[in-house]
Structure formats: C-alpha cells, structure tokens
C-alpha cells in the first residue's frame, strides 16, 4: 500500500507556510512572504515544500489549510482554525506542551491545551499591533537595527532598562525617539521595550491560564530577549521549536493525515 | 501685568499671553516640538511671544502650564489639568458649549462641563488608532499636505471601508487599497468615519450634551468635523484658532 502524503498550509497575514507530511514525519517545509495574491502564494509555498521533500508535485493526497487566509486556498480539501492547528502541532512536537504562545506577524495568541492537543481555552489578539511581530519590527526600524539583533541586544543592558509606559506601537516609537534624544543607550531602550512587550504578552497568557510545559512559536519565538523574559514571567523553561513558524502548518498536516487515513 | 499659558502637547507647544489688566488675549503662537526638550521649546516660544508684545521675559508674572509634557517646564508656577483648562476657557468664550472634544496629536479628550467645571471626562491616550498622529501618517502615505486633508475628505464617496482600528494595521490596509486603485478621497472618507467612530464612545461615556465644541489640531480637518457631526446628529462649534484652547484655559485658571 502506498503511503499517503499530506500537506498543511498556513496562510498568515505576513507569511505563508507549508509542511509536507507522511507517516508521522515532516518530509519538507517552506516559508515565504505572503504577498498580494494569496491563492498563487499558497500553491507556490506548497510546491516549494514538495520540491524540498524531493517528491513529485502531484504526490499530495490531502491538504488542510489554516491561518488568516485559510479560506482562500482554492485547492485545499479542508480548512481548520489556526488555534486548533497550533495546539495539535505543538503537542505533536513536544507531548508535554499545555500552553502555546504564538507571536505572529499581525496577531498573538495564547492557547491552553490538553495532552491530545485539544484546545481548552485561548485568547487571540488580531486587532492591536501590541504583542505582535509588527510591533517588534517597528521597534527595530525606529532604532535602525536588523530585527534579528534586537533580542540579544535587549539582554545586554549598559545601564538600567529604560521605562517604556506605552503599549501602542506608535506611542512606543515616540517614546523610543525621545529616549534616543535624551541619550539613552539603545540596549537599554531595547531592554525597556522588550520588557513592555513581554508584559503585554504575559497578560494574555495569564488570562487564559498558564500551565507548563509551554511552547513559544511564530516569528516572535526567534527573539531571544522575548523568550528569556517570558520564561522569567512563567518561572518555567520554554520549548522553542527549531522552526517556530511552521507549527500551524504542521498541525494542519496532522489533521490532514487523520482525515485521509 | 502679563501672564502666560503654555500647552505642552505631544507634537506641538502653544503659548498664549494674557493681559491681566485689560482681561484679554494679547498674543498666541504654536510651535512644533521637533527634537527639542520641552524647556527649549517653551523658552523659544516665550521669547517670540514677549518680543512681539514688546515686553521682557521677566515681565511675565505668572506661567501656567498644561498638556502631556507640562511637568517638564521648569519655569512653571502652576500646572492645570487639561479638562479644567477646557472647561474654564469654554465657560468664558463659548458659554453655550456643554461638551468639548479636544482632538490632538496623541490624545483625544472629551469633557462635559458646566459653568467652568468639568463634570465628566473621557480620554483616549493609549491607542494611536484614530489619533492626530494617525492622520499625519495617512496624509504622508497618500502624499497629501496635512492642510488639504479635510477638503479632500469631503470630496470622498462611500466606496471603501477600512477595517482595522489599529494605526499600524490600518497603514497596511491603506497601502493595499492604494494598490487596488481606490481613490484617495474615498480612502480619506473611510478614515474620517473610522475616527468619528472612535470619538463616539467617548462622547457617550460623558453623556454628551449640546452644544458640542471641538478644539485641538484635528479640529482644522473639516472632513473629521463633518464625520463626527454626521455620527452624533449635531453641529460642532469649531472656534477660530482651535489649537490654543488648552493654553488659554491654563492662563485663565491661573489668573482667576
């Protein structure tokens, strides 16, 4: 019997992710910026993931889509909410996961789940840039630093962390400019802004209820300054997957596998 | 005797000079803060003001401050809350107004008042969505002068909707709308009504009463004024020189 190969596609607001999956193994994955034409992009990331898996293009038996743009993947067999997919993907990767914190491009979520990856409670913010990747991007832009560097710099304060009282991305940008004008070192500014960011995210986690083990995913998981601070708030070590952005697509692929077999 | 009222806002600082003997305004000016400290901006504005009126800085007997950065002004004798400033200024110069919307760069303040007393207050200073700063961002995105925003907004038709309440997300939405070939004036119209929708709950919170006045920099945007008027079903009173009312109220309170 030929093994069934399935795929999960996560169409986020900023990035599109595809995971090719079979017999409980990730065969290939691909991430790219979402662009304007979602239908085209979704097919493209899937094809790239299939190519990376060194498989023929038509090998996929079943496709589940998820994410912000899940209903505009024209060739998906089924679509599932990203909350469900993230919980499933997280627990598959790390079976002791009970809390999932996802920092996406334009949203952030905290999900409480059980041992089977079923969602018990969740909260998602997609209305306000605070707590999302965009917020971090703006901070990096304001300080004229690459996004990839702000996390580690925030962990190397020169003096004491600056106090940032704003939550809003725009007002935080203004706060940063004023601090720069007052001669505060950018590491200290970053320490203050990451403190503010992490507090904001932790508020969401507390509202849903925190239970270890917890997993941090999404683009924001690559920010070590954020990860360390959230661990301090949780008083627990975080699991950060090696590819933190594909958890949703992975969960979608798992559901695809269930549905096809 | 001359007294000064200073409104230290997020982006701009207004200074008014009040003639205590003749009980009238003798000068007003507004300056962009730029990257200067509050003290520097205030000093430059006060120098300009006193020079125009023909007095020295020392002849300014009382300095009253208000606004976001009021606490930074080292020369201040008295600091007045924004809502008290507005209630006092309205009572003196716009006595028919029972409610005032102060729509500034970084905050929107709505005050219901009577006889110079603020009765209830609603404030948004946490979210830039629908703020003056947001409108500046929009103007920049659409390559329009801030001063032309209002007129262009009035020309807009209701063909477009902006879903995001967040300034950051709305920016992306606007870029998509421009790429999709939507007309600038239609986008502006949608933004104006979105801003009005942000003001509306503040008005309800204070249980607003007519007449409603509007002050602050955004009061100069006739598109926003009209959108709010449409939403509340009442005309707004927009006084001449709407940006000086905070500073004016401060000096009135200080010299009462």
Short mmCIF file of C-alpha atoms in Angstrom, two decimals:
data_model
loop_
_atom_site.label_atom_id
_atom_site.label_comp_id
_atom_site.label_asym_id
_atom_site.label_seq_id
_atom_site.Cartn_x
_atom_site.Cartn_y
_atom_site.Cartn_z
CA UNK A 1 0.00 0.00 0.00
CA UNK A 2 1.49 3.32 -0.98
CA UNK A 3 1.91 5.67 1.93
CA UNK A 4 -0.35 8.72 1.85
CA UNK A 5 1.43 12.04 1.68
CA UNK A 6 -0.44 15.05 3.05
CA UNK A 7 0.19 18.76 3.43
CA UNK A 8 -0.71 21.58 5.77
CA UNK A 9 -0.69 25.19 4.58
CA UNK A 10 -0.78 28.11 6.99
CA UNK A 11 -1.70 31.34 5.22
CA UNK A 12 -0.74 34.05 7.67
CA UNK A 13 -1.18 37.76 7.16
CA UNK A 14 2.54 38.17 6.50
CA UNK A 15 3.96 34.76 5.69
CA UNK A 16 2.74 31.58 4.05
CA UNK A 17 3.97 28.23 5.39
CA UNK A 18 3.66 24.70 4.00
CA UNK A 19 4.52 21.37 5.58
CA UNK A 20 4.63 18.08 3.68
CA UNK A 21 3.97 15.15 5.96
CA UNK A 22 3.66 11.39 5.86
CA UNK A 23 3.70 8.51 8.33
CA UNK A 24 4.27 10.81 11.25
CA UNK A 25 7.29 12.54 9.70
CA UNK A 26 7.86 16.01 8.34
CA UNK A 27 9.24 15.46 4.84
CA UNK A 28 9.71 19.07 3.86
CA UNK A 29 8.60 22.58 4.70
CA UNK A 30 8.79 26.06 3.23
CA UNK A 31 8.11 29.60 4.46
CA UNK A 32 7.80 32.74 2.38
CA UNK A 33 6.24 36.19 2.49
CA UNK A 34 2.56 36.10 1.71
CA UNK A 35 2.40 38.79 -0.96
CA UNK A 36 -0.77 40.09 -2.55
CA UNK A 37 -2.15 37.06 -4.39
CA UNK A 38 -2.89 34.50 -1.67
CA UNK A 39 -4.15 31.79 -3.97
CA UNK A 40 -0.97 31.93 -6.01
CA UNK A 41 1.25 32.13 -2.93
CA UNK A 42 -0.36 29.16 -1.25
CA UNK A 43 0.26 26.97 -4.28
CA UNK A 44 3.80 28.27 -4.56
CA UNK A 45 4.81 27.51 -0.97
CA UNK A 46 3.31 24.03 -1.26
CA UNK A 47 5.21 23.34 -4.45
CA UNK A 48 8.42 24.55 -2.86
CA UNK A 49 7.87 22.35 0.18
CA UNK A 50 7.21 19.36 -2.07
CA UNK A 51 10.38 20.11 -4.06
CA UNK A 52 12.40 20.34 -0.83
CA UNK A 53 10.96 16.95 0.16
CA UNK A 54 12.22 15.67 -3.20
CA UNK A 55 8.82 14.40 -4.16
CA UNK A 56 6.77 14.71 -7.35
CA UNK A 57 4.43 17.68 -7.49
CA UNK A 58 1.24 15.62 -7.62
CA UNK A 59 2.00 13.37 -4.66
CA UNK A 60 -0.22 15.09 -2.09
CA UNK A 61 -3.38 13.16 -1.21
CA UNK A 62 -4.98 15.65 1.13
CA UNK A 63 -4.42 19.29 2.01
CA UNK A 64 -5.65 21.17 5.05
CA UNK A 65 -5.31 24.95 5.16
CA UNK A 66 -5.26 27.18 8.21
CA UNK A 67 -4.42 30.72 9.19
CA UNK A 68 -5.84 34.12 8.44
CA UNK A 69 -6.20 33.30 4.73
CA UNK A 70 -7.23 29.68 5.06
CA UNK A 71 -10.47 30.01 3.09
CA UNK A 72 -8.69 31.49 0.10
CA UNK A 73 -6.55 28.44 -0.57
CA UNK A 74 -8.57 27.24 -3.55
CA UNK A 75 -7.17 23.73 -3.73
CA UNK A 76 -7.39 22.84 -0.01
CA UNK A 77 -9.56 19.85 0.82
CA UNK A 78 -10.46 21.24 4.21
CA UNK A 79 -9.70 24.22 6.42
CA UNK A 80 -9.26 24.38 10.18
CA UNK A 81 -8.74 27.28 12.55
CA UNK A 82 -5.18 28.20 13.43
CA UNK A 83 -5.94 27.84 17.12
CA UNK A 84 -6.74 24.17 16.66
CA UNK A 85 -3.76 23.62 14.37
CA UNK A 86 -1.26 25.32 16.65
CA UNK A 87 -2.31 23.22 19.62
CA UNK A 88 -2.08 20.00 17.60
CA UNK A 89 1.28 20.88 16.10
CA UNK A 90 2.76 21.92 19.46
CA UNK A 91 1.71 18.77 21.29
CA UNK A 92 2.94 16.55 18.46
CA UNK A 93 6.37 18.15 18.67
CA UNK A 94 6.52 18.24 22.45
CA UNK A 95 3.90 15.98 24.06
CA UNK A 96 4.09 17.72 27.45
CA UNK A 97 3.01 21.06 25.98
CA UNK A 98 -0.02 22.51 27.73
CA UNK A 99 0.38 26.20 26.86
CA UNK A 100 1.18 27.55 23.39
CA UNK A 101 2.21 31.17 22.91
CA UNK A 102 2.27 32.21 19.26
CA UNK A 103 3.65 35.58 18.19
CA UNK A 104 2.61 36.03 14.59
CA UNK A 105 3.18 38.82 12.12
CA UNK A 106 -0.06 40.61 12.90
CA UNK A 107 -1.52 38.66 15.78
CA UNK A 108 -0.61 36.93 19.01
CA UNK A 109 -2.30 34.12 20.81
CA UNK A 110 -2.14 32.09 23.95
CA UNK A 111 -3.66 28.61 23.84
CA UNK A 112 -4.24 26.16 26.66
CA UNK A 113 -4.49 22.56 25.53
CA UNK A 114 -4.64 19.03 26.81
CA UNK A 115 -2.37 16.04 26.23
CA UNK A 116 -4.19 15.22 22.97
CA UNK A 117 -3.65 18.72 21.64
CA UNK A 118 -7.29 19.70 22.08
CA UNK A 119 -7.91 23.36 22.82
CA UNK A 120 -9.26 24.06 26.30
CA UNK A 121 -9.04 27.84 26.26
CA UNK A 122 -7.47 30.52 24.12
CA UNK A 123 -7.17 34.20 23.55
CA UNK A 124 -6.16 35.86 20.32
CA UNK A 125 -5.36 39.47 19.64
CA UNK A 126 -5.54 40.47 16.00
CA UNK A 127 -6.89 43.98 16.41
CA UNK A 128 -3.94 45.75 18.03
CA UNK A 129 -0.31 45.61 16.95
CA UNK A 130 0.91 45.34 20.56
CA UNK A 131 2.28 41.87 21.20
CA UNK A 132 2.72 41.06 17.51
CA UNK A 133 5.64 40.78 15.12
CA UNK A 134 4.77 44.14 13.58
CA UNK A 135 5.38 45.82 16.91
CA UNK A 136 8.86 44.32 17.13
CA UNK A 137 9.55 45.26 13.52
CA UNK A 138 8.66 48.86 14.23
CA UNK A 139 10.98 48.93 17.23
CA UNK A 140 13.82 47.60 15.09
CA UNK A 141 13.07 50.16 12.35
CA UNK A 142 12.97 53.01 14.82
CA UNK A 143 16.36 52.03 16.20
CA UNK A 144 17.64 51.29 12.71
CA UNK A 145 18.63 47.77 13.65
CA UNK A 146 18.03 44.43 11.93
CA UNK A 147 15.08 42.63 13.51
CA UNK A 148 17.26 39.60 14.22
CA UNK A 149 19.53 41.60 16.54
CA UNK A 150 17.13 43.35 18.87
CA UNK A 151 16.50 40.32 21.05
CA UNK A 152 20.10 39.64 22.01
CA UNK A 153 20.88 43.34 22.39
CA UNK A 154 18.00 43.66 24.83
CA UNK A 155 19.78 41.15 27.03
CA UNK A 156 22.94 43.24 27.16
CA UNK A 157 21.93 46.39 29.02
CA UNK A 158 24.59 49.04 29.54
CA UNK A 159 22.78 50.71 32.42
CA UNK A 160 19.26 50.10 33.71
CA UNK A 161 16.38 49.33 31.30
CA UNK A 162 14.55 52.43 30.09
CA UNK A 163 10.96 52.78 31.23
CA UNK A 164 8.51 52.48 28.37
CA UNK A 165 4.99 53.11 29.55
CA UNK A 166 3.26 52.88 26.18
CA UNK A 167 1.72 49.68 24.87
CA UNK A 168 0.75 51.07 21.46
CA UNK A 169 3.35 50.55 18.73
CA UNK A 170 3.13 54.16 17.56
CA UNK A 171 3.43 55.69 21.01
CA UNK A 172 6.26 53.30 21.82
CA UNK A 173 8.04 54.55 18.72
CA UNK A 174 7.66 58.10 20.04
CA UNK A 175 8.93 57.01 23.46
CA UNK A 176 11.98 55.41 21.81
CA UNK A 177 12.76 58.55 19.79
CA UNK A 178 12.59 60.68 22.92
CA UNK A 179 14.83 58.29 24.83
CA UNK A 180 17.33 58.34 21.98
CA UNK A 181 17.17 62.14 22.06
CA UNK A 182 17.88 62.03 25.78
CA UNK A 183 21.00 59.97 25.12
CA UNK A 184 19.79 56.63 26.49
CA UNK A 185 21.79 53.70 25.09
CA UNK A 186 19.86 51.63 22.57
CA UNK A 187 20.48 48.40 24.51
CA UNK A 188 18.76 49.96 27.50
CA UNK A 189 15.94 51.20 25.28
CA UNK A 190 15.59 47.69 23.88
CA UNK A 191 15.58 46.23 27.38
CA UNK A 192 12.71 48.54 28.28
CA UNK A 193 10.74 47.87 25.12
CA UNK A 194 11.14 44.11 25.36
CA UNK A 195 10.06 44.30 29.00
CA UNK A 196 6.92 46.11 27.87
CA UNK A 197 6.31 43.65 25.02
CA UNK A 198 6.73 40.60 27.22
CA UNK A 199 4.45 42.02 29.90
CA UNK A 200 1.80 42.60 27.30
CA UNK A 201 2.03 39.00 26.05
CA UNK A 202 2.13 37.61 29.57
CA UNK A 203 -1.14 39.41 30.36
CA UNK A 204 -2.77 37.34 27.61
CA UNK A 205 -1.22 34.13 28.90
CA UNK A 206 -2.47 34.80 32.42
CA UNK A 207 -5.98 35.46 31.19
CA UNK A 208 -6.10 32.05 29.53
CA UNK A 209 -4.34 30.34 32.39
CA UNK A 210 -0.75 29.14 32.35
CA UNK A 211 0.26 25.51 32.70
CA UNK A 212 3.69 24.11 31.94
CA UNK A 213 5.20 22.93 29.69
CA UNK A 214 4.90 25.90 27.44
CA UNK A 215 5.94 26.35 23.86
CA UNK A 216 6.66 29.62 22.10
CA UNK A 217 6.18 29.72 18.35
CA UNK A 218 5.71 32.12 15.47
CA UNK A 219 8.28 34.57 14.22
CA UNK A 220 8.45 36.20 17.65
CA UNK A 221 9.92 33.00 19.11
CA UNK A 222 13.17 33.86 17.35
CA UNK A 223 13.57 36.87 19.64
CA UNK A 224 15.73 35.56 22.48
CA UNK A 225 15.08 38.67 24.56
CA UNK A 226 11.36 37.95 24.48
CA UNK A 227 11.81 34.23 25.16
CA UNK A 228 14.01 34.83 28.21
CA UNK A 229 11.61 37.41 29.62
CA UNK A 230 8.58 35.20 29.15
CA UNK A 231 10.43 32.35 30.85
CA UNK A 232 11.12 34.69 33.77
CA UNK A 233 7.42 35.58 33.99
CA UNK A 234 6.36 31.95 33.73
CA UNK A 235 9.14 30.77 36.02
CA UNK A 236 9.49 27.88 33.64
CA UNK A 237 11.66 27.00 30.69
CA UNK A 238 10.06 27.47 27.27
CA UNK A 239 10.18 25.00 24.39
CA UNK A 240 11.12 26.80 21.21
CA UNK A 241 10.90 24.62 18.10
CA UNK A 242 13.83 24.81 15.67
CA UNK A 243 11.39 26.10 13.03
CA UNK A 244 8.96 28.07 15.16
CA UNK A 245 6.89 29.43 12.29
CA UNK A 246 5.60 26.12 10.93
CA UNK A 247 3.63 24.90 13.95
CA UNK A 248 0.29 25.90 12.46
CA UNK A 249 1.04 24.24 9.11
CA UNK A 250 2.29 21.18 10.99
CA UNK A 251 -0.96 20.93 12.92
CA UNK A 252 -2.88 21.28 9.68
CA UNK A 253 -0.81 18.46 8.17
CA UNK A 254 -1.53 16.24 11.18
CA UNK A 255 -5.24 16.82 10.71
CA UNK A 256 -4.83 16.08 7.01
CA UNK A 257 -3.18 12.79 7.91
CA UNK A 258 -6.06 11.85 10.17
CA UNK A 259 -8.66 12.70 7.58
CA UNK A 260 -7.06 10.79 4.74
CA UNK A 261 -6.33 7.56 6.55
CA UNK B 1 0.53 92.57 34.06
CA UNK B 2 1.06 89.71 31.64
CA UNK B 3 0.54 86.02 32.30
CA UNK B 4 1.48 83.11 30.05
CA UNK B 5 -0.41 79.92 29.37
CA UNK B 6 1.55 77.03 27.85
CA UNK B 7 0.13 73.80 26.44
CA UNK B 8 2.91 71.24 26.06
CA UNK B 9 1.47 68.70 23.68
CA UNK B 10 2.95 65.57 22.20
CA UNK B 11 3.92 67.25 18.93
CA UNK B 12 3.31 70.97 19.36
CA UNK B 13 3.50 73.56 22.11
CA UNK B 14 1.14 76.51 22.25
CA UNK B 15 1.87 79.70 24.17
CA UNK B 16 -0.65 82.44 24.87
CA UNK B 17 -0.04 85.76 26.59
CA UNK B 18 -2.87 87.16 28.66
CA UNK B 19 -3.14 90.81 29.61
CA UNK B 20 -4.41 90.65 33.17
CA UNK B 21 -5.24 94.35 33.38
CA UNK B 22 -7.23 94.52 30.18
CA UNK B 23 -8.53 90.96 30.58
CA UNK B 24 -7.73 89.94 27.04
CA UNK B 25 -5.52 87.76 24.92
CA UNK B 26 -2.59 89.71 23.54
CA UNK B 27 -0.65 87.02 21.70
CA UNK B 28 -0.68 83.37 20.77
CA UNK B 29 1.75 81.09 18.96
CA UNK B 30 2.15 77.41 18.21
CA UNK B 31 5.50 75.68 17.69
CA UNK B 32 6.42 72.18 16.64
CA UNK B 33 8.47 70.46 19.35
CA UNK B 34 10.86 68.84 16.91
CA UNK B 35 13.62 67.14 18.82
CA UNK B 36 13.98 69.93 21.39
CA UNK B 37 13.37 69.49 25.09
CA UNK B 38 10.16 70.97 26.45
CA UNK B 39 12.08 73.73 28.22
CA UNK B 40 13.82 74.72 25.00
CA UNK B 41 10.58 74.84 23.02
CA UNK B 42 8.89 76.88 25.75
CA UNK B 43 11.80 79.28 26.05
CA UNK B 44 11.89 79.93 22.29
CA UNK B 45 8.11 80.37 22.11
CA UNK B 46 8.01 82.68 25.15
CA UNK B 47 10.85 84.78 23.72
CA UNK B 48 8.98 85.13 20.45
CA UNK B 49 5.74 85.99 22.26
CA UNK B 50 7.20 88.60 24.59
CA UNK B 51 9.15 90.20 21.76
CA UNK B 52 6.01 90.54 19.65
CA UNK B 53 4.13 92.13 22.51
CA UNK B 54 7.07 94.37 23.42
CA UNK B 55 7.83 93.13 26.91
CA UNK B 56 10.69 91.24 28.53
CA UNK B 57 10.51 87.67 29.79
CA UNK B 58 10.74 88.95 33.36
CA UNK B 59 7.51 90.88 32.89
CA UNK B 60 5.58 87.63 32.53
CA UNK B 61 4.33 87.39 36.09
CA UNK B 62 2.61 84.02 36.04
CA UNK B 63 3.38 80.96 33.95
CA UNK B 64 0.64 78.34 33.80
CA UNK B 65 1.16 75.02 32.03
CA UNK B 66 -0.95 72.11 30.86
CA UNK B 67 -0.64 69.18 28.49
CA UNK B 68 1.32 65.95 28.13
CA UNK B 69 4.73 67.42 28.93
CA UNK B 70 3.64 70.13 31.36
CA UNK B 71 5.69 68.62 34.16
CA UNK B 72 8.88 69.25 32.15
CA UNK B 73 8.50 73.04 32.24
CA UNK B 74 10.90 74.32 34.90
CA UNK B 75 9.62 77.89 34.73
CA UNK B 76 6.01 76.98 35.57
CA UNK B 77 4.23 78.47 38.56
CA UNK B 78 1.09 76.42 38.24
CA UNK B 79 0.03 73.32 36.35
CA UNK B 80 -3.59 72.85 35.36
CA UNK B 81 -5.32 69.68 34.22
CA UNK B 82 -6.37 69.64 30.55
CA UNK B 83 -10.03 69.14 31.44
CA UNK B 84 -10.04 72.13 33.81
CA UNK B 85 -8.36 74.26 31.15
CA UNK B 86 -11.03 73.41 28.61
CA UNK B 87 -13.94 73.90 31.00
CA UNK B 88 -12.64 77.32 32.03
CA UNK B 89 -11.89 78.53 28.51
CA UNK B 90 -15.25 77.36 27.23
CA UNK B 91 -17.14 79.00 30.06
CA UNK B 92 -15.53 82.33 29.24
CA UNK B 93 -15.52 82.30 25.45
CA UNK B 94 -18.06 79.68 24.35
CA UNK B 95 -20.59 79.60 27.17
CA UNK B 96 -23.20 77.74 25.12
CA UNK B 97 -20.92 74.70 24.80
CA UNK B 98 -21.65 71.90 27.24
CA UNK B 99 -19.28 69.36 25.75
CA UNK B 100 -15.86 69.75 24.16
CA UNK B 101 -13.79 67.36 22.07
CA UNK B 102 -10.06 68.08 22.24
CA UNK B 103 -8.62 66.15 19.33
CA UNK B 104 -4.85 66.47 19.50
CA UNK B 105 -1.87 64.60 18.09
CA UNK B 106 -1.61 61.85 20.66
CA UNK B 107 -4.74 62.08 22.72
CA UNK B 108 -8.43 62.65 22.34
CA UNK B 109 -10.11 64.16 25.35
CA UNK B 110 -13.84 64.67 25.72
CA UNK B 111 -15.13 66.80 28.59
CA UNK B 112 -18.66 67.58 29.63
CA UNK B 113 -18.71 70.80 31.58
CA UNK B 114 -20.88 73.45 33.08
CA UNK B 115 -20.05 76.85 34.49
CA UNK B 116 -16.33 76.27 34.14
CA UNK B 117 -16.39 72.93 35.94
CA UNK B 118 -15.52 69.65 34.21
CA UNK B 119 -18.36 67.26 35.09
CA UNK B 120 -17.15 64.14 33.33
CA UNK B 121 -14.15 63.21 31.28
CA UNK B 122 -13.29 60.51 28.74
CA UNK B 123 -9.81 60.10 27.38
CA UNK B 124 -8.01 58.03 24.82
CA UNK B 125 -4.27 58.42 25.06
CA UNK B 126 -3.26 54.76 24.84
CA UNK B 127 -4.09 53.86 21.25
CA UNK B 128 -2.88 55.77 18.22
CA UNK B 129 -5.69 54.45 16.02
CA UNK B 130 -7.88 57.41 15.10
CA UNK B 131 -5.43 59.93 16.60
CA UNK B 132 -3.92 63.07 15.11
CA UNK B 133 -0.65 61.20 14.62
CA UNK B 134 -2.52 58.55 12.68
CA UNK B 135 -3.99 61.21 10.37
CA UNK B 136 -0.50 62.54 9.76
CA UNK B 137 0.62 59.02 8.81
CA UNK B 138 -2.30 58.75 6.40
CA UNK B 139 -1.50 62.12 4.83
CA UNK B 140 2.09 61.03 4.30
CA UNK B 141 1.02 57.68 2.80
CA UNK B 142 -1.32 59.37 0.36
CA UNK B 143 1.17 62.16 -0.42
CA UNK B 144 -1.21 64.89 0.73
CA UNK B 145 -0.42 68.05 2.71
CA UNK B 146 -1.98 67.86 6.16
CA UNK B 147 -3.77 71.15 5.50
CA UNK B 148 -5.51 69.68 2.43
CA UNK B 149 -6.71 66.55 4.18
CA UNK B 150 -10.06 68.00 5.21
CA UNK B 151 -11.15 69.28 1.82
CA UNK B 152 -10.12 66.10 0.06
CA UNK B 153 -12.01 64.06 2.65
CA UNK B 154 -15.20 65.98 1.92
CA UNK B 155 -14.89 65.00 -1.74
CA UNK B 156 -14.83 61.30 -0.86
CA UNK B 157 -17.58 58.81 -1.62
CA UNK B 158 -18.54 55.82 0.48
CA UNK B 159 -16.91 53.16 -1.68
CA UNK B 160 -14.24 51.94 0.69
CA UNK B 161 -14.10 50.56 4.21
CA UNK B 162 -11.09 50.47 6.50
CA UNK B 163 -11.48 47.53 8.86
CA UNK B 164 -8.53 47.99 11.17
CA UNK B 165 -8.84 50.14 14.26
CA UNK B 166 -5.08 49.87 14.84
CA UNK B 167 -2.96 52.56 13.18
CA UNK B 168 -0.24 50.06 12.27
CA UNK B 169 -2.64 47.62 10.62
CA UNK B 170 -4.65 50.40 9.01
CA UNK B 171 -1.47 51.62 7.36
CA UNK B 172 -1.09 48.24 5.63
CA UNK B 173 -4.74 48.25 4.70
CA UNK B 174 -4.41 51.67 3.10
CA UNK B 175 -1.39 50.52 1.11
CA UNK B 176 -3.49 47.61 -0.20
CA UNK B 177 -6.34 49.96 -1.05
CA UNK B 178 -3.99 52.23 -2.98
CA UNK B 179 -2.58 49.20 -4.84
CA UNK B 180 -6.14 48.20 -5.65
CA UNK B 181 -6.62 51.60 -7.27
CA UNK B 182 -9.01 53.08 -4.73
CA UNK B 183 -9.38 56.86 -4.82
CA UNK B 184 -7.52 58.83 -2.16
CA UNK B 185 -10.55 60.89 -1.22
CA UNK B 186 -12.63 57.75 -0.74
CA UNK B 187 -9.97 56.27 1.50
CA UNK B 188 -9.86 59.52 3.46
CA UNK B 189 -13.60 59.48 3.87
CA UNK B 190 -13.45 55.96 5.28
CA UNK B 191 -10.69 57.01 7.68
CA UNK B 192 -12.64 60.07 8.79
CA UNK B 193 -15.69 57.97 9.66
CA UNK B 194 -13.45 55.45 11.42
CA UNK B 195 -12.04 58.30 13.53
CA UNK B 196 -15.53 59.56 14.28
CA UNK B 197 -16.44 56.05 15.44
CA UNK B 198 -13.54 56.19 17.89
CA UNK B 199 -14.78 59.52 19.31
CA UNK B 200 -18.38 58.41 19.62
CA UNK B 201 -17.92 56.09 22.62
CA UNK B 202 -16.03 58.84 24.44
CA UNK B 203 -18.95 61.20 23.87
CA UNK B 204 -21.35 58.56 25.15
CA UNK B 205 -19.21 57.91 28.21
CA UNK B 206 -19.57 61.54 29.31
CA UNK B 207 -23.26 61.54 28.29
CA UNK B 208 -22.65 64.43 25.98
CA UNK B 209 -24.92 67.42 25.70
CA UNK B 210 -25.19 70.07 23.01
CA UNK B 211 -23.65 72.38 22.15
CA UNK B 212 -20.54 70.39 21.33
CA UNK B 213 -17.32 72.27 20.60
CA UNK B 214 -14.22 70.82 19.01
CA UNK B 215 -10.68 72.05 19.59
CA UNK B 216 -7.17 70.72 19.01
CA UNK B 217 -5.21 70.43 15.77
CA UNK B 218 -7.57 67.92 14.18
CA UNK B 219 -10.46 70.41 14.54
CA UNK B 220 -8.93 72.09 11.48
CA UNK B 221 -9.80 68.98 9.46
CA UNK B 222 -13.25 69.74 8.12
CA UNK B 223 -13.64 66.14 6.96
CA UNK B 224 -13.32 64.83 10.50
CA UNK B 225 -15.62 67.54 11.82
CA UNK B 226 -18.31 66.58 9.32
CA UNK B 227 -17.93 62.86 10.05
CA UNK B 228 -18.45 63.46 13.76
CA UNK B 229 -21.40 65.74 13.06
CA UNK B 230 -22.98 63.05 10.90
CA UNK B 231 -22.49 60.43 13.56
CA UNK B 232 -23.88 62.40 16.51
CA UNK B 233 -26.53 64.25 14.52
CA UNK B 234 -25.50 67.63 15.84
CA UNK B 235 -23.37 70.53 14.63
CA UNK B 236 -19.97 71.10 16.14
CA UNK B 237 -18.72 74.55 17.12
CA UNK B 238 -15.15 74.90 15.93
CA UNK B 239 -13.68 78.16 17.23
CA UNK B 240 -11.14 80.22 15.37
CA UNK B 241 -7.63 79.05 16.24
CA UNK B 242 -8.70 75.76 17.80
CA UNK B 243 -5.19 74.82 18.98
CA UNK B 244 -4.78 77.45 21.69
CA UNK B 245 -7.67 76.49 23.97
CA UNK B 246 -5.63 74.40 26.37
CA UNK B 247 -3.07 77.17 26.88
CA UNK B 248 -5.82 79.78 27.10
CA UNK B 249 -7.67 77.82 29.75
CA UNK B 250 -4.46 77.35 31.76
CA UNK B 251 -3.73 81.06 31.94
CA UNK B 252 -7.37 81.86 32.76
CA UNK B 253 -7.33 79.42 35.66
CA UNK B 254 -4.02 80.84 36.89
CA UNK B 255 -5.25 84.42 36.82
CA UNK B 256 -8.73 83.90 38.27
#
